[in-house]
Amino acid sequence: MSYAITPPTVPSLPIIGSDQRFPVRRIFCIGRNYAEHAREMGAVVDRDTPLFFCKPADAVVTDGADVPYPQATGDLHHEVEMVVALGGGGRDIPLSQAASLVWGYGVGLDLTRRDLQAVAKVKSHPWDVAKAFDHSAPVSALRPAGAVTLTDDTAISLTVNGQPRQQGRLGDMVHGVAEVIAILSTLFELKAGDLIFTGTPAGVAALQRGDSFHAELAGVATLDGRVA
Ligand code: MN
């Protein structure tokens, strides 16, 4: 068997403390998972019907790399989020088993073309053009789960050009990690290699060309980059 064209390369992330890399299969994202952020967007948390969307795996941008300012927008927003990497998967995963599927943790930016999202909301269009564009998913190196201790007070934060923009704590998530995995698995068959963006705390705002960003999941991972 041979391919008619050169097959695409597998997107991957570095692993903290290892020369191996983590191959990315799919990127799932949950929206409105922090009440304060839902409020700032003029939305309310609907606990019974979580909002999910996807980004393509090749939207990943690795730590230290430039993010090209995207086409077709004048309002590129940052959303700092904890990123969960799965080492296993399944369908209809029981809540009690969901946490055991986590391979590692990192921090990422769910970059959003906010102006296109606003149009999509008004027209009841899908969010793909707002969320799933090229280079829309900068993600840190991943730290294996066995080396990570998370608590409700674990901080997630973002500075832009050294100035604080977003600051949250994991305990403020509406749906915790295990719950997000269990619910997602009722909608999609999850597999090893999947990444899940777990929602952003309040403080989302615009990034401009030339801005430098520094995202941090305290004690776990950091992500640095620049909008080119
Ligand atoms: Mn988000």
Short mmCIF file of C-alpha atoms and ligand atoms in Angstrom, two decimals:
data_model
loop_
_atom_site.label_atom_id
_atom_site.label_comp_id
_atom_site.label_asym_id
_atom_site.label_seq_id
_atom_site.Cartn_x
_atom_site.Cartn_y
_atom_site.Cartn_z
CA MET A 1 0.00 0.00 0.00
CA SER A 2 1.23 3.47 -0.76
CA TYR A 3 -0.42 6.86 -0.33
CA ALA A 4 -1.33 8.95 -3.37
CA ILE A 5 0.02 12.06 -1.64
CA THR A 6 2.46 12.48 1.24
CA PRO A 7 0.47 11.72 4.38
CA PRO A 8 0.18 14.57 6.92
CA THR A 9 2.54 14.41 9.88
CA VAL A 10 1.09 13.54 13.30
CA PRO A 11 0.86 16.68 15.47
CA SER A 12 2.59 16.14 18.81
CA LEU A 13 3.57 17.81 22.06
CA PRO A 14 6.78 17.54 24.07
CA ILE A 15 6.67 15.77 27.43
CA ILE A 16 8.32 17.30 30.50
CA GLY A 17 11.21 15.09 31.62
CA SER A 18 11.21 12.87 28.54
CA ASP A 19 12.55 12.79 24.99
CA GLN A 20 9.33 11.15 23.82
CA ARG A 21 6.44 13.17 22.42
CA PHE A 22 2.69 12.90 22.90
CA PRO A 23 0.82 12.36 19.60
CA VAL A 24 -2.38 14.39 19.28
CA ARG A 25 -5.45 12.65 17.84
CA ARG A 26 -8.31 15.08 18.46
CA ILE A 27 -8.87 18.28 20.43
CA PHE A 28 -12.13 18.62 22.36
CA CYS A 29 -13.10 21.80 24.20
CA ILE A 30 -15.79 22.62 26.74
CA GLY A 31 -17.26 26.12 26.81
CA ARG A 32 -18.76 28.07 29.71
CA ASN A 33 -17.10 25.89 32.36
CA TYR A 34 -16.39 28.80 34.72
CA ALA A 35 -19.42 30.81 35.83
CA GLU A 36 -17.58 34.17 35.89
CA HIS A 37 -16.49 33.72 32.28
CA ALA A 38 -19.98 32.71 31.17
CA ARG A 39 -21.24 35.92 32.81
CA GLU A 40 -18.68 38.13 31.07
CA MET A 41 -19.85 36.66 27.75
CA GLY A 42 -23.47 37.46 28.58
CA ALA A 43 -24.26 33.75 28.87
CA VAL A 44 -25.33 31.50 31.69
CA VAL A 45 -23.97 28.10 32.68
CA ASP A 46 -26.28 25.32 31.57
CA ARG A 47 -25.12 22.54 33.86
CA ASP A 48 -27.32 19.90 32.21
CA THR A 49 -26.26 20.66 28.64
CA PRO A 50 -22.55 21.41 28.52
CA LEU A 51 -21.28 23.19 25.40
CA PHE A 52 -18.61 21.29 23.45
CA PHE A 53 -16.70 22.09 20.30
CA CYS A 54 -13.58 20.76 18.58
CA LYS A 55 -10.38 22.03 17.03
CA PRO A 56 -8.35 20.11 14.47
CA ALA A 57 -5.28 18.32 15.87
CA ASP A 58 -3.00 20.29 13.58
CA ALA A 59 -4.14 23.57 15.19
CA VAL A 60 -1.63 22.79 17.95
CA VAL A 61 1.21 25.29 18.43
CA THR A 62 4.03 24.14 20.70
CA ASP A 63 5.64 26.04 23.57
CA GLY A 64 7.90 28.87 22.47
CA ALA A 65 6.61 29.05 18.92
CA ASP A 66 5.09 32.14 17.33
CA VAL A 67 1.35 32.25 16.70
CA PRO A 68 0.67 33.92 13.36
CA TYR A 69 -2.10 36.52 13.69
CA PRO A 70 -5.00 34.71 11.97
CA GLN A 71 -6.82 35.73 8.83
CA ALA A 72 -10.32 37.15 8.78
CA THR A 73 -10.42 38.70 12.25
CA GLY A 74 -9.76 41.97 14.02
CA ASP A 75 -10.54 40.55 17.47
CA LEU A 76 -8.33 37.60 18.38
CA HIS A 77 -9.06 36.62 22.01
CA HIS A 78 -7.07 34.57 24.50
CA GLU A 79 -8.71 31.96 26.74
CA VAL A 80 -6.23 30.29 29.09
CA GLU A 81 -7.27 26.72 29.95
CA MET A 82 -6.02 23.58 31.63
CA VAL A 83 -5.43 20.93 28.98
CA VAL A 84 -5.97 17.26 29.80
CA ALA A 85 -4.27 14.59 27.65
CA LEU A 86 -5.85 11.14 27.50
CA GLY A 87 -3.89 7.89 27.59
CA GLY A 88 -6.99 5.77 27.06
CA GLY A 89 -10.57 6.20 26.02
CA GLY A 90 -13.92 4.60 25.43
CA ARG A 91 -17.61 5.34 25.13
CA ASP A 92 -20.00 5.96 28.02
CA ILE A 93 -17.14 5.95 30.51
CA PRO A 94 -18.39 5.74 34.12
CA LEU A 95 -17.51 8.79 36.21
CA SER A 96 -15.61 6.54 38.62
CA GLN A 97 -13.24 5.39 35.84
CA ALA A 98 -12.81 8.67 33.97
CA ALA A 99 -9.86 10.07 35.97
CA SER A 100 -7.79 6.94 35.31
CA LEU A 101 -7.76 7.74 31.59
CA VAL A 102 -5.80 10.98 32.09
CA TRP A 103 -2.26 10.60 30.79
CA GLY A 104 -1.05 14.08 31.63
CA TYR A 105 -1.76 17.77 32.06
CA GLY A 106 -0.70 21.00 30.45
CA VAL A 107 -1.88 24.54 29.87
CA GLY A 108 -3.09 26.02 26.61
CA LEU A 109 -4.83 28.91 24.91
CA ASP A 110 -8.21 28.36 23.27
CA LEU A 111 -7.64 31.16 20.76
CA THR A 112 -10.90 32.59 19.48
CA ARG A 113 -11.85 34.90 16.62
CA ARG A 114 -14.35 36.69 18.85
CA ASP A 115 -15.82 38.82 16.06
CA LEU A 116 -16.61 35.74 13.97
CA GLN A 117 -18.04 34.00 17.04
CA ALA A 118 -20.38 36.94 17.65
CA VAL A 119 -21.67 36.67 14.07
CA ALA A 120 -22.08 32.90 14.44
CA LYS A 121 -24.11 33.36 17.63
CA VAL A 122 -26.44 35.89 15.98
CA LYS A 123 -26.94 33.74 12.89
CA SER A 124 -27.15 30.44 14.83
CA HIS A 125 -24.18 29.18 12.80
CA PRO A 126 -21.64 26.65 14.08
CA TRP A 127 -18.53 27.96 15.88
CA ASP A 128 -15.91 26.33 13.65
CA VAL A 129 -14.68 29.50 11.97
CA ALA A 130 -14.40 31.18 15.40
CA LYS A 131 -12.63 28.34 17.17
CA ALA A 132 -11.11 25.78 14.81
CA PHE A 133 -8.79 27.91 12.71
CA ASP A 134 -5.09 27.28 11.98
CA HIS A 135 -2.75 27.77 14.96
CA SER A 136 -5.71 28.22 17.33
CA ALA A 137 -4.42 25.83 20.01
CA PRO A 138 -1.08 26.74 21.62
CA VAL A 139 -0.34 24.06 24.25
CA SER A 140 2.52 23.65 26.73
CA ALA A 141 4.65 20.57 27.12
CA LEU A 142 2.68 17.93 29.04
CA ARG A 143 3.49 16.68 32.52
CA PRO A 144 2.60 13.01 33.16
CA ALA A 145 -0.34 12.62 35.54
CA GLY A 146 1.66 10.64 38.09
CA ALA A 147 3.83 13.71 38.68
CA VAL A 148 0.87 16.08 39.10
CA THR A 149 -1.15 16.96 42.20
CA LEU A 150 -4.11 19.22 41.52
CA THR A 151 -6.33 20.80 44.16
CA ASP A 152 -9.29 23.17 44.06
CA ASP A 153 -6.81 25.98 44.75
CA THR A 154 -4.43 25.13 41.89
CA ALA A 155 -4.07 28.39 39.98
CA ILE A 156 -4.36 28.91 36.24
CA SER A 157 -3.18 32.25 34.93
CA LEU A 158 -2.22 34.27 31.88
CA THR A 159 -0.10 37.37 31.52
CA VAL A 160 0.29 39.33 28.29
CA ASN A 161 3.41 41.51 27.95
CA GLY A 162 3.95 40.89 31.67
CA GLN A 163 0.53 42.26 32.67
CA PRO A 164 -2.03 39.99 34.41
CA ARG A 165 -5.01 39.13 32.18
CA GLN A 166 -6.64 35.97 33.53
CA GLN A 167 -6.46 34.31 36.92
CA GLY A 168 -8.56 31.39 38.08
CA ARG A 169 -8.60 28.35 40.32
CA LEU A 170 -9.52 24.83 39.25
CA GLY A 171 -12.12 24.57 42.01
CA ASP A 172 -14.23 27.09 40.11
CA MET A 173 -14.80 24.75 37.17
CA VAL A 174 -18.48 23.89 36.76
CA HIS A 175 -17.65 20.37 35.56
CA GLY A 176 -14.45 18.81 36.93
CA VAL A 177 -12.02 16.82 34.80
CA ALA A 178 -13.58 13.40 35.44
CA GLU A 179 -17.05 14.75 34.76
CA VAL A 180 -15.96 16.37 31.49
CA ILE A 181 -14.42 13.09 30.30
CA ALA A 182 -17.48 11.06 31.30
CA ILE A 183 -19.92 13.45 29.59
CA LEU A 184 -17.78 13.78 26.43
CA SER A 185 -17.65 9.99 26.16
CA THR A 186 -21.44 9.89 25.89
CA LEU A 187 -21.10 11.97 22.70
CA PHE A 188 -17.83 10.74 21.15
CA GLU A 189 -15.68 7.65 21.49
CA LEU A 190 -12.57 9.01 23.20
CA LYS A 191 -9.13 7.57 22.46
CA ALA A 192 -5.54 7.83 23.62
CA GLY A 193 -4.04 10.96 22.11
CA ASP A 194 -7.09 13.14 22.65
CA LEU A 195 -6.66 16.55 24.28
CA ILE A 196 -9.42 18.26 26.24
CA PHE A 197 -9.45 22.03 26.83
CA THR A 198 -11.33 22.37 30.11
CA GLY A 199 -12.68 25.91 29.90
CA THR A 200 -11.43 29.40 30.71
CA PRO A 201 -11.79 31.61 33.78
CA ALA A 202 -12.87 35.24 33.42
CA GLY A 203 -10.72 37.95 31.87
CA VAL A 204 -10.69 37.03 28.20
CA ALA A 205 -9.49 39.89 25.99
CA ALA A 206 -7.79 40.70 22.72
CA LEU A 207 -4.26 39.83 21.62
CA GLN A 208 -2.44 42.15 19.22
CA ARG A 209 0.40 41.49 16.82
CA GLY A 210 3.67 41.51 18.77
CA ASP A 211 2.10 40.55 22.11
CA SER A 212 3.98 38.03 24.24
CA PHE A 213 1.94 35.67 26.40
CA HIS A 214 2.83 33.53 29.40
CA ALA A 215 0.30 30.94 30.59
CA GLU A 216 0.75 28.85 33.70
CA LEU A 217 -0.93 25.95 35.46
CA ALA A 218 0.77 26.31 38.83
CA GLY A 219 3.26 23.56 39.57
CA VAL A 220 2.42 21.73 36.35
CA ALA A 221 3.33 23.55 33.15
CA THR A 222 4.00 26.89 31.50
CA LEU A 223 3.44 28.10 27.96
CA ASP A 224 5.19 31.04 26.33
CA GLY A 225 4.67 32.46 22.90
CA ARG A 226 4.27 35.54 20.78
CA VAL A 227 1.67 36.73 18.30
CA ALA A 228 3.58 37.32 15.07
MN MN B 1 -12.56 28.16 25.77
#
